[in-house]
Coordinates of C-alpha atoms and ligand atoms in Angstrom, one line a residue:
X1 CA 130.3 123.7 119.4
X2 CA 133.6 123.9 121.5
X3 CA 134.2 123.5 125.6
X4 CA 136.8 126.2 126.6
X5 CA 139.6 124.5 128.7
X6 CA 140.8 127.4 130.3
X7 CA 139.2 130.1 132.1
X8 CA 140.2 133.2 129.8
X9 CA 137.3 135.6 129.5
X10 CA 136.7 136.2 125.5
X11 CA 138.3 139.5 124.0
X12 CA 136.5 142.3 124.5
X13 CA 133.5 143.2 121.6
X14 CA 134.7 145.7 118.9
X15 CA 138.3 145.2 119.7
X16 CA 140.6 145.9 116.9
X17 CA 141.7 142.6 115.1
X18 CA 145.8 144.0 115.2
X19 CA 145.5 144.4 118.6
X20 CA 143.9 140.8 118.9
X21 CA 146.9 139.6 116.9
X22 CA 149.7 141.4 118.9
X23 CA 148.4 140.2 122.3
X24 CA 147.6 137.1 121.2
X25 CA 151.2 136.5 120.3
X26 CA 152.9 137.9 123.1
X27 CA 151.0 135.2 125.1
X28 CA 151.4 132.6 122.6
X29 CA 153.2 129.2 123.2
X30 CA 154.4 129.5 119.9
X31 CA 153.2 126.1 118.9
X32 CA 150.9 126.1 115.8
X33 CA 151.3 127.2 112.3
X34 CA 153.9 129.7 111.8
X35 CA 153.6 133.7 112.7
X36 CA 156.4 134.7 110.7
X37 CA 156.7 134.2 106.6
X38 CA 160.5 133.5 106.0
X39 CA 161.0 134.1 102.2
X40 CA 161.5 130.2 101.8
X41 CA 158.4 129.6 102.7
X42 CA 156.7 132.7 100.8
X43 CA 158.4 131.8 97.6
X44 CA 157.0 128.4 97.4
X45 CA 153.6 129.2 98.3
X46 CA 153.6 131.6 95.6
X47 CA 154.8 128.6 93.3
X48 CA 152.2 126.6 94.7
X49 CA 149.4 129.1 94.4
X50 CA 150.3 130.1 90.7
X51 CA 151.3 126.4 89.4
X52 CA 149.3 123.9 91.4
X53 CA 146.4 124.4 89.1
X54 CA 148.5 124.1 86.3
X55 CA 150.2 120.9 87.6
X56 CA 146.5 119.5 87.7
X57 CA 145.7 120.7 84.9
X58 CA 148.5 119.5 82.9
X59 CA 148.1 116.1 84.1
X60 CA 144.5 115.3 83.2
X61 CA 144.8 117.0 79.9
X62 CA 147.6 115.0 79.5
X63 CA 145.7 111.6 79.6
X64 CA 143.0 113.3 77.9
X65 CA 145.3 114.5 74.6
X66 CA 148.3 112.7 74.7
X67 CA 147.3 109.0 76.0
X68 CA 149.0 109.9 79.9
X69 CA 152.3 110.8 78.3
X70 CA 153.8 113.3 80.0
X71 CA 156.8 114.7 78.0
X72 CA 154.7 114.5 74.3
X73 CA 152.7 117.6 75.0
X74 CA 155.8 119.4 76.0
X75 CA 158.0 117.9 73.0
X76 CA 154.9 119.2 70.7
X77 CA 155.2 122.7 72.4
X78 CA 158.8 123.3 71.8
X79 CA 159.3 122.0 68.8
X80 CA 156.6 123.9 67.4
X81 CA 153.9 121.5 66.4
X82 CA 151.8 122.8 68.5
X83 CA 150.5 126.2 70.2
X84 CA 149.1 126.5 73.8
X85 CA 145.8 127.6 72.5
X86 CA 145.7 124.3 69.9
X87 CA 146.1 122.2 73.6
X88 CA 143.6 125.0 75.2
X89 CA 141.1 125.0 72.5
X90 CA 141.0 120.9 72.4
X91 CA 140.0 121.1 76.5
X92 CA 136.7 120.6 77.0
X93 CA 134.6 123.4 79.2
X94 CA 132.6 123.6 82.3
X95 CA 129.2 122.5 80.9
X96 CA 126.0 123.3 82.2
X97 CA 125.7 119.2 82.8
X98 CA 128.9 118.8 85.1
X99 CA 128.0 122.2 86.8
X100 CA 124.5 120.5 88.3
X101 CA 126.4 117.3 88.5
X102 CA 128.8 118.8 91.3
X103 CA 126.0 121.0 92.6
X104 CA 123.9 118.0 93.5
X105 CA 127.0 116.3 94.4
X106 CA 127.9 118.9 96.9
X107 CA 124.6 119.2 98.2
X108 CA 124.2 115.8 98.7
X109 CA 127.0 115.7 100.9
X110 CA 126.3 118.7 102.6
X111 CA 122.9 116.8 103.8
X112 CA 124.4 113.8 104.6
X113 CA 127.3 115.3 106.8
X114 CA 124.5 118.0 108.6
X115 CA 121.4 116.1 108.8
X116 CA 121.6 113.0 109.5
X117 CA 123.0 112.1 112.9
X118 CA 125.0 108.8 112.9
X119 CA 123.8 105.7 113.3
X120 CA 126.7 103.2 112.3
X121 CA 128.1 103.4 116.2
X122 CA 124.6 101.8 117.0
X123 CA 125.3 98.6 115.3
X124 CA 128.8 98.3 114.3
X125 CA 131.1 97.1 117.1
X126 CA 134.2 98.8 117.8
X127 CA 132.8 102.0 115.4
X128 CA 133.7 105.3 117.4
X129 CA 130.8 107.6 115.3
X130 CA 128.4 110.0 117.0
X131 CA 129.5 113.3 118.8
X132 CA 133.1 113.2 119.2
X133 CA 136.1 115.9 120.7
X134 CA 138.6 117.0 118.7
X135 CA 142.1 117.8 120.3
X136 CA 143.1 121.1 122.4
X137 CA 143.6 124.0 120.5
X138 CA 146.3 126.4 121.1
X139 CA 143.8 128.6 122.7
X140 CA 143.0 126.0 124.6
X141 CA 139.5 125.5 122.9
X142 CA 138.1 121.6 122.7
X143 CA 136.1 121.3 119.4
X144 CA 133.1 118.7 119.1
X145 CA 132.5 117.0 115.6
X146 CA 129.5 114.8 114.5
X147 CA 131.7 112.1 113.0
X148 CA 129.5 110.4 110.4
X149 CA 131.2 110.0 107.5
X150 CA 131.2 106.2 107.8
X151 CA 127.6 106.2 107.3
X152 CA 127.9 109.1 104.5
X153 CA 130.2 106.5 102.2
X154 CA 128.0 103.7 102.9
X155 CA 124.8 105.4 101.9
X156 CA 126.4 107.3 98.4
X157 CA 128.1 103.3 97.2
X158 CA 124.7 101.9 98.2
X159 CA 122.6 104.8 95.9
X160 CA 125.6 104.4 93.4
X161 CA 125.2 100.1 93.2
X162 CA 121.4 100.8 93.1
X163 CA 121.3 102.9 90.3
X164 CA 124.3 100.8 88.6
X165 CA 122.5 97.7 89.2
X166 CA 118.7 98.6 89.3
X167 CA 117.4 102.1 88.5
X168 CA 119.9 103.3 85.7
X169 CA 119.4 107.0 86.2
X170 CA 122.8 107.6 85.1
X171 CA 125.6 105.7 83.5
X172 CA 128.4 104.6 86.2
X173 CA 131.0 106.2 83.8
X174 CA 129.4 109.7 84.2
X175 CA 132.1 110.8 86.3
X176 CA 134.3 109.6 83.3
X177 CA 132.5 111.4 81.0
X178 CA 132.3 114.5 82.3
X179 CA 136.0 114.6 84.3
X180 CA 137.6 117.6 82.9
X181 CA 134.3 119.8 82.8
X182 CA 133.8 118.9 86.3
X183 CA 137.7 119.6 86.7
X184 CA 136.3 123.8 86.5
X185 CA 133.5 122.9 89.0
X186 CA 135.6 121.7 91.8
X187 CA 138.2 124.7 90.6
X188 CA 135.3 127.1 91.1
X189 CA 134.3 125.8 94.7
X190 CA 137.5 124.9 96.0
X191 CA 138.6 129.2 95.3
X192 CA 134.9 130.2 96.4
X193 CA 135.6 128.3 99.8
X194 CA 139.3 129.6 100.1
X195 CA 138.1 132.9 99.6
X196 CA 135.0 132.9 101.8
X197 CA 137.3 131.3 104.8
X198 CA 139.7 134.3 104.5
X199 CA 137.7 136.9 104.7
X200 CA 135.2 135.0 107.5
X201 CA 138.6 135.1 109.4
X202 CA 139.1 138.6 109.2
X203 CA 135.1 139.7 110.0
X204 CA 133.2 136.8 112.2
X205 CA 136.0 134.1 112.8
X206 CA 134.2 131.1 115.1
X207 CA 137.3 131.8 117.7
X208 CA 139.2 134.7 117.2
X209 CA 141.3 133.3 119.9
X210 CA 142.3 130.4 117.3
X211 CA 143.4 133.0 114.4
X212 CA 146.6 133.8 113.4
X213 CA 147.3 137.0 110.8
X214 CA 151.2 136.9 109.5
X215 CA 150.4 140.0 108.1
X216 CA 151.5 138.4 104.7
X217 CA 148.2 137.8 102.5
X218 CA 149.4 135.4 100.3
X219 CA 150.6 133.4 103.2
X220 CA 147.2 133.8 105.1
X221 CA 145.4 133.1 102.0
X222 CA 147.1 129.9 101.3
X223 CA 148.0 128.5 104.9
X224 CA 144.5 129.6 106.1
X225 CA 143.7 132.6 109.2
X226 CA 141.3 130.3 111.4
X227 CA 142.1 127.0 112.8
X228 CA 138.6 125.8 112.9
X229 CA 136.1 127.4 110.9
X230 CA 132.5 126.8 111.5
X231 CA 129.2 127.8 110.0
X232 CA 126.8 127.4 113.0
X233 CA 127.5 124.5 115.7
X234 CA 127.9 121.7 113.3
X235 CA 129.3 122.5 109.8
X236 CA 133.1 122.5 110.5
X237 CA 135.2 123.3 107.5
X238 CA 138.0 121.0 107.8
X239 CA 136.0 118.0 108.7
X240 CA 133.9 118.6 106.1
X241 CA 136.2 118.9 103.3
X242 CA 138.5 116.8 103.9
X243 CA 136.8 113.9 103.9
X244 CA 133.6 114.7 101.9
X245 CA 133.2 115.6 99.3
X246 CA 136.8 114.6 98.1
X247 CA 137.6 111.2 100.1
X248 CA 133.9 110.2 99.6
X249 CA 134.4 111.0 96.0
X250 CA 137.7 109.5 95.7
X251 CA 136.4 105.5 95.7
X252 CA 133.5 106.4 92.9
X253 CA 135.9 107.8 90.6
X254 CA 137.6 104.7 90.7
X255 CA 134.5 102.7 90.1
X256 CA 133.8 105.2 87.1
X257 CA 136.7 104.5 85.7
X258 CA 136.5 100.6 86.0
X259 CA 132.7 101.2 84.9
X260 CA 134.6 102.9 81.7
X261 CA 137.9 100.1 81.1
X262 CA 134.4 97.6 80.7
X263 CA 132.4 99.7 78.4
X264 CA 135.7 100.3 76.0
X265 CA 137.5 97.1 76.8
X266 CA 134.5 94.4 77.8
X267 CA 136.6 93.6 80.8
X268 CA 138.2 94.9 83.9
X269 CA 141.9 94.5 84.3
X270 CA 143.5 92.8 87.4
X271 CA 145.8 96.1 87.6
X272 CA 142.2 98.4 88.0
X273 CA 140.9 95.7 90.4
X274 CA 143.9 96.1 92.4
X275 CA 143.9 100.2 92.2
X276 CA 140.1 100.0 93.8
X277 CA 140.6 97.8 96.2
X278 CA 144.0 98.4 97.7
X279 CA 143.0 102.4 98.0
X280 CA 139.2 101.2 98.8
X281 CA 140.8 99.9 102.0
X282 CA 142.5 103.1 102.2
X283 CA 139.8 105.8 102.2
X284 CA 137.4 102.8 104.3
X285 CA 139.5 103.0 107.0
X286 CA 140.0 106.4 107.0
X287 CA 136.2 106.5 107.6
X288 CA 135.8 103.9 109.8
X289 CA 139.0 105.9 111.7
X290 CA 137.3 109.5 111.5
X291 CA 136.8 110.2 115.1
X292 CA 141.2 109.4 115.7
X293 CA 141.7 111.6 112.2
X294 CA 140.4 114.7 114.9
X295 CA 143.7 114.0 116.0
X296 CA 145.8 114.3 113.3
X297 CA 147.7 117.5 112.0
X298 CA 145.0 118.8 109.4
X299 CA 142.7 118.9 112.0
X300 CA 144.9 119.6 115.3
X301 CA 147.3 122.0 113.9
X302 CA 146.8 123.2 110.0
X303 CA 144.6 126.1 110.1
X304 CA 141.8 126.3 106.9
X305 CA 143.4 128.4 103.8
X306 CA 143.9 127.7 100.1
X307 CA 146.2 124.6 101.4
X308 CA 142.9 122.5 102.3
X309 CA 139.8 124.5 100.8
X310 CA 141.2 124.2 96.8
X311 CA 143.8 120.6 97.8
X312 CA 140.5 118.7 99.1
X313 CA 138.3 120.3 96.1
X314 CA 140.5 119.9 93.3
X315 CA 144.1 118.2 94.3
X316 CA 143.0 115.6 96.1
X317 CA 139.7 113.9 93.7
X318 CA 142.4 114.4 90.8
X319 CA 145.6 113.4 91.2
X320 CA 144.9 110.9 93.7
X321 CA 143.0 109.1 91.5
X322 CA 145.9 109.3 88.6
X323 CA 146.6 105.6 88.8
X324 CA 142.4 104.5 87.8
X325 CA 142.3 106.9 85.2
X326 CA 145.6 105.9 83.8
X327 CA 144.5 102.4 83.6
X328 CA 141.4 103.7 81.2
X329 CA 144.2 104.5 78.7
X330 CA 146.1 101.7 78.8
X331 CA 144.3 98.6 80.4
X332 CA 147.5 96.9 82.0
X333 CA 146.3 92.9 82.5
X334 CA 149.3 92.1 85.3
X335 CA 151.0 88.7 85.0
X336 CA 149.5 86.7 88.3
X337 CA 153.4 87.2 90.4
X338 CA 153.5 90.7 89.4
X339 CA 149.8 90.8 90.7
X340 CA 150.3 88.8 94.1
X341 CA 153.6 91.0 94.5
X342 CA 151.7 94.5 94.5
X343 CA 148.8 93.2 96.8
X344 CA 151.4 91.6 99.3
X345 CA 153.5 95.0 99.3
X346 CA 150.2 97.1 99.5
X347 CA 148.2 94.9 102.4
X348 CA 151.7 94.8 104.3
X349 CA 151.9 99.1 104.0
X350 CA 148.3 99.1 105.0
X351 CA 149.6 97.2 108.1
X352 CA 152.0 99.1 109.2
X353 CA 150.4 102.3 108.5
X354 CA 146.8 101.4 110.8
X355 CA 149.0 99.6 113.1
X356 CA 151.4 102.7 114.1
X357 CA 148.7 104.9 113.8
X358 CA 146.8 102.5 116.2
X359 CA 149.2 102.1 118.7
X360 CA 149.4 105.7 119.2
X361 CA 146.0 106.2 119.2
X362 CA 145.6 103.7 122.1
X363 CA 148.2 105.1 124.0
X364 CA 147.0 109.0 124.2
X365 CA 143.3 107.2 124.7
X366 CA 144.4 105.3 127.6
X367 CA 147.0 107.8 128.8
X368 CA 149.7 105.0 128.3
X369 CA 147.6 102.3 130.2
X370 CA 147.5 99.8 127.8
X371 CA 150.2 96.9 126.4
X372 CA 151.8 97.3 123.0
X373 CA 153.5 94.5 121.5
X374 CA 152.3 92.5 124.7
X375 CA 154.3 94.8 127.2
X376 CA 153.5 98.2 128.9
X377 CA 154.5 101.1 127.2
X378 CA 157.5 103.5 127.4
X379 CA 157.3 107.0 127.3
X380 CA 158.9 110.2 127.3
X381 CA 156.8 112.7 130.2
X382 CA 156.8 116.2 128.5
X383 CA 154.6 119.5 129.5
X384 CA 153.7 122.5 127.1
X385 CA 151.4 126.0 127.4
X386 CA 148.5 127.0 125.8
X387 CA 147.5 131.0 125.4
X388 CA 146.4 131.3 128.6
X389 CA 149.8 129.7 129.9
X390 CA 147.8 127.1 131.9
X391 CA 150.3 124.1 131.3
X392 CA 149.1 120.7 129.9
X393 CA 151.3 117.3 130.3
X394 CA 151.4 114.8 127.8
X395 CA 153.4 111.4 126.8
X396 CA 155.8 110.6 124.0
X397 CA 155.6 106.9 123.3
X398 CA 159.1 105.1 122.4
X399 CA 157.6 101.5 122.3
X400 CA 156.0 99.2 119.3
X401 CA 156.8 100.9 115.7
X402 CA 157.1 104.5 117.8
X403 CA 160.5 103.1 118.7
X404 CA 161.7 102.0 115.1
X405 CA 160.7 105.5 114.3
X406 CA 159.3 108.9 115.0
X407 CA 157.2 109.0 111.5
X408 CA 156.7 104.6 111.0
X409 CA 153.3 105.4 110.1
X410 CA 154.4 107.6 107.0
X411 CA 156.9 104.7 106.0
X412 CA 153.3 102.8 105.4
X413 CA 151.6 104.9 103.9
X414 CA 154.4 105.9 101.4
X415 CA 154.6 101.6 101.1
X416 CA 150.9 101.4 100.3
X417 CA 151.2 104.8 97.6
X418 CA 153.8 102.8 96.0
X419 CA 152.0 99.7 95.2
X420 CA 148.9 101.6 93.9
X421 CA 151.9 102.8 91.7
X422 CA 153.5 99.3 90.6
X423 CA 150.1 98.2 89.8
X424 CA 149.9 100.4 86.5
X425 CA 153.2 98.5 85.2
X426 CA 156.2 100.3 84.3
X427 CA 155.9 102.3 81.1
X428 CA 154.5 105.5 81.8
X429 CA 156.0 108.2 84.3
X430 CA 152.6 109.3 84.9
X431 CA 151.1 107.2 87.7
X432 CA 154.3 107.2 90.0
X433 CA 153.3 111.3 90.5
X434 CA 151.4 109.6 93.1
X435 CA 154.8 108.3 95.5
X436 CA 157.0 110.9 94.1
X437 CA 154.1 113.7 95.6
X438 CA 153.4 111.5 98.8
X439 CA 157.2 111.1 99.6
X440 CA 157.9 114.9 99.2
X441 CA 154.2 115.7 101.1
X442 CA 155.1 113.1 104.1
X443 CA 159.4 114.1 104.2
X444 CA 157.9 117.5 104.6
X445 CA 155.4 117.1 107.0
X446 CA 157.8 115.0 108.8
X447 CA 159.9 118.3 109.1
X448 CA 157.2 120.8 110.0
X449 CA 155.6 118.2 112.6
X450 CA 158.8 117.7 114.1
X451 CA 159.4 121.9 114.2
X452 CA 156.0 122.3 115.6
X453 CA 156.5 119.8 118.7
X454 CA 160.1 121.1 119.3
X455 CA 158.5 124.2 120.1
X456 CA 155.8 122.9 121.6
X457 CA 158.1 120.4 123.6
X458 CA 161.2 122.0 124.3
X459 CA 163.9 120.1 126.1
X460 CA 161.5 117.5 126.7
X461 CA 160.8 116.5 122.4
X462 CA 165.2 116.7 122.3
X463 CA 164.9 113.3 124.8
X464 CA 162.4 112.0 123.1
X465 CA 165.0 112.1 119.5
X466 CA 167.7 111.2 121.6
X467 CA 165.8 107.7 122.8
X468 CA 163.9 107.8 119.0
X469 CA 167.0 109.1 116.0
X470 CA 165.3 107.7 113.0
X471 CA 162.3 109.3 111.2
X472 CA 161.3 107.1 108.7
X473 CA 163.7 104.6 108.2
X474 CA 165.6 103.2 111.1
X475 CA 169.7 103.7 110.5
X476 CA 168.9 105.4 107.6
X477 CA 167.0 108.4 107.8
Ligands
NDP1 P1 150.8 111.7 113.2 O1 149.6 110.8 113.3 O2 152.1 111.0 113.2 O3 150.7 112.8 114.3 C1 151.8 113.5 114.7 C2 151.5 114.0 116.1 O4 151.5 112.9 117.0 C3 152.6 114.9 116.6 O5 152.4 116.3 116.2 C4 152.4 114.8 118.1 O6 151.3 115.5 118.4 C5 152.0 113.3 118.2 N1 153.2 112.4 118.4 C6 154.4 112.4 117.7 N2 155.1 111.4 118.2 C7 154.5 110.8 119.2 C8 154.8 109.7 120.0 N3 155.9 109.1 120.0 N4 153.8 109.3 120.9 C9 152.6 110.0 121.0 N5 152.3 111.0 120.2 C10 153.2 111.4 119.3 O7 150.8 112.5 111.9 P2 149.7 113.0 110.8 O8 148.6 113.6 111.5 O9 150.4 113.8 109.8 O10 149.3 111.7 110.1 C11 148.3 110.8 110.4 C12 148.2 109.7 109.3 O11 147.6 110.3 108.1 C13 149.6 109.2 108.9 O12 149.6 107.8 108.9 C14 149.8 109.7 107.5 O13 150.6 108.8 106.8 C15 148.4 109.9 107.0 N6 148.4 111.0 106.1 C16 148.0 110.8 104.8 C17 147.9 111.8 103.9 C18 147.4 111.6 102.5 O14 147.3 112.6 101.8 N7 147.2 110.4 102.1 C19 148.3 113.2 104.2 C20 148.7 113.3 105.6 C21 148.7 112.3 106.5 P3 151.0 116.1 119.9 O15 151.1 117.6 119.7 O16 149.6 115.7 120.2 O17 152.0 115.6 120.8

């Protein structure tokens, strides 16, 4: 369901998609995911496209094999002790089990996200659920999103409590159990939906408007041709799998594998304790946050390829949840300052993280009539165009963490990723993937964001990094 901002009639039926593409670039602001492939950029989606899987691969198999060491199964390789089909044949397959494990999984999330209308904004105060807008698109299209994913989480821990607790239908360490088989399952889906989104771009895109063709495929397939794909009015792509099933999914792995460190160990360690709770808070908030994550840059400017369709299947439900699985393989008790020091660095990135992306939030809600930090804002006034070239004004803060830094609310993030890190102790390289990945991801994103508003800015986004010169650090980077 989308409102149309500006008052450009729809292209004419049976019009060529080529010709589609060619005028909608001559009109376009040039503000949005890129239209032409430099071969940079080409090269390393081709890397990611052909080792991605691999990298995930060679990380749970790792654990799985060689007790999360990550240089003995390449030692083994070259010197010989072992063959690539020893490693291969030792992997477990997709079973028929896992296969209607995910199924149901999937389905159950489809329901929850489609069918049940939210409730949570009822009774919780301060809970922004129920039909929400999503940002402007370049084609000047505003989106609407049934934002119940709040309610979604609370229902699937509350069925996954009950059964632990009371019905016992399955054990809380099936998703344990079954990891790598279901490692295929969310392989299969996460192609299947890549796949289907391309094509639906080139044949019956939801706003053709919204679609950009480079004319490169593998760029298209991985960077994605429409910005918001829809099936019907409701079932938006993005929305939906970016936070369900993966994020949804993300906090019951963890209590699988804590379900698992009790059933081999008899206890849970402190270190698994802290892993659930400090990214609990994490994937909570971005839940109880879902109506401002509209505004962020998966959903305002990444269009829905490969990137997001096989990274929320596969990427994300694996290798964020590195650090629990880790933990099953080597139970790390912390010693009770090591303990206090990860919580303490974690709460304090959690901080910083919801307050900068709070203060922003407040300011683009209240169009920069509100107080930060006790005193009105300051702002940079900028202007851009949309398709049409109607021109929008908007407001680049400079006050409260905004003005320590363009990108504060990375520096957070990448503060909380760390401790999730420091909790799993200090003699394996493979939980700290997690900050090494999340500092390249966010340095990078910091770079593309910052491309994408300087064209979308112009002169107005140089005054704002003339007033703001720090991205992440302030006097250092
Ligand atoms: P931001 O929330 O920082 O949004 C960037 C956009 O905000 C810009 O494109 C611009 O959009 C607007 N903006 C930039 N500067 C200002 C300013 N000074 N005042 C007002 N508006 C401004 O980035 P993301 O969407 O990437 O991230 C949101 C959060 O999600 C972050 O905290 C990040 O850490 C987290 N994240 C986590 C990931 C994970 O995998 N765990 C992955 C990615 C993000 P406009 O065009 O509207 O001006």
């Amino acid at each position: 369901m989308a409102t149309h901002l500006s008052k450009e009639k729809k292209p004419a039926e049976g019009r060529k998609h080529q010709n589609m593409q060619n005028d909608t670039k001559a009109s376009q602001g040039q503000w949005g995911r890129a239209w032409e492939v430099d071969w940079f950029s080409l090269a390393s989606i081709l890397f990611l496209l052909m080792f991605a899987p691999l990298i995930v691969y060679y990380f749970i198999m790792s654990c799985a094999q060689y007790q999360c060491s990550l240089t003995d199964p390449l030692l083994d390789l070259l010197m010989g002790n072992k063959h690539l089909s020893d490693i291969w044949n030792n992997t477990p397959t997709l079973t028929y089990r896992a296969a209607v494990i995910y199924s149901l999984w999937v389905t159950f999330q489809v329901v929850l996200y489609l069918f049940i209308p939210d409730f949570c904004h009822k009774f919780l105060p301060g809970y922004m659920g129920g039909v929400q807008e999503g940002a402007v698109t370049p084609a000047g299209v505003v989106n609407k999103y049934e934002i119940n994913g709040l309610q979604a989480w609370i229902i699937t821990h509350v069925l996954w409590f009950a059964n632990a607790s009371c019905f016992h239908f399955f054990s809380p360490t099936i998703i344990f159990d079954n990891w790598i088989p279901l490692l295929w399952c969310a392989n299969i889906l996460g192609y299947a939906v890549s796949t289907f989104a391309m094509i639906k771009g080139y044949f019956f895109p939801t706003n053709a408007k919204d679609c950009k063709f480079t004319g490169n495929f593998f760029y298209d397939y991985m960077m994605g041709i429409e910005f918001n794909p829809r099936i019907g009015k409701w079932f938006d792509f993005k929305l939906f799998f970016n936070g369900r099933p993966g994020i949804v999914a993300w906090t019951l792995i963890n209590l699988s594998f804590a379900a698992k460190q009790q059933e081999l160990y008899g206890q849970v360690t402190n270190s698994m304790i802290l892993v659930n709770v400090l990214q609990g808070i994490y994937v909570l908030d971005f839940f109880w946050n879902e109506a401002w994550y509209l505004k962020t840059i998966d959903i305002c400017h990444d269009h829905f390829g490969w990137y997001l369709g096989w990274g929320d299947c596969v990427w994300l439900p694996y290798l964020y949840t590195l650090q629990g699985l880790y933990l099953v393989y080597h139970p790390v008790q912390l010693s009770t300052a090591h303990a206090i020091g990860v919580l303490m660095l974690g709460l304090l990135g959690y901080y910083i993280f919801r307050m900068t992306n709070h203060q922003k939030d407040l300011f683009r809600r209240t169009s920069g009539n509100c107080r930060i930090w006790g005193k009105k804002p300051q702002y940079i006034e900028c202007s851009y165009t949309s398709v049409d070239g109607t021109k929008f004004y908007s407001k680049l803060m400079t006050s409260g963490f905004w003005g320590w830094a363009r990108h504060f609310n990375y520096t957070g993030d990448l503060m909380g990723s760390l401790a999730y890190c420091l909790a799993c102790g200090f003699e394996h390289l493979l939980p700290y993937f997690y900050i090494v990945y999340m500092t390249i991801l966010l340095t990078h994103r910091c770079l593309r964001d910052e491309h994408r508003c300087s064209s979308k800015y112009g002169k107005d986004w140089k005054r704002y990094t003339a007033a703001v010169p720090y991205r992440l650090l302030p006097g250092i980077f």
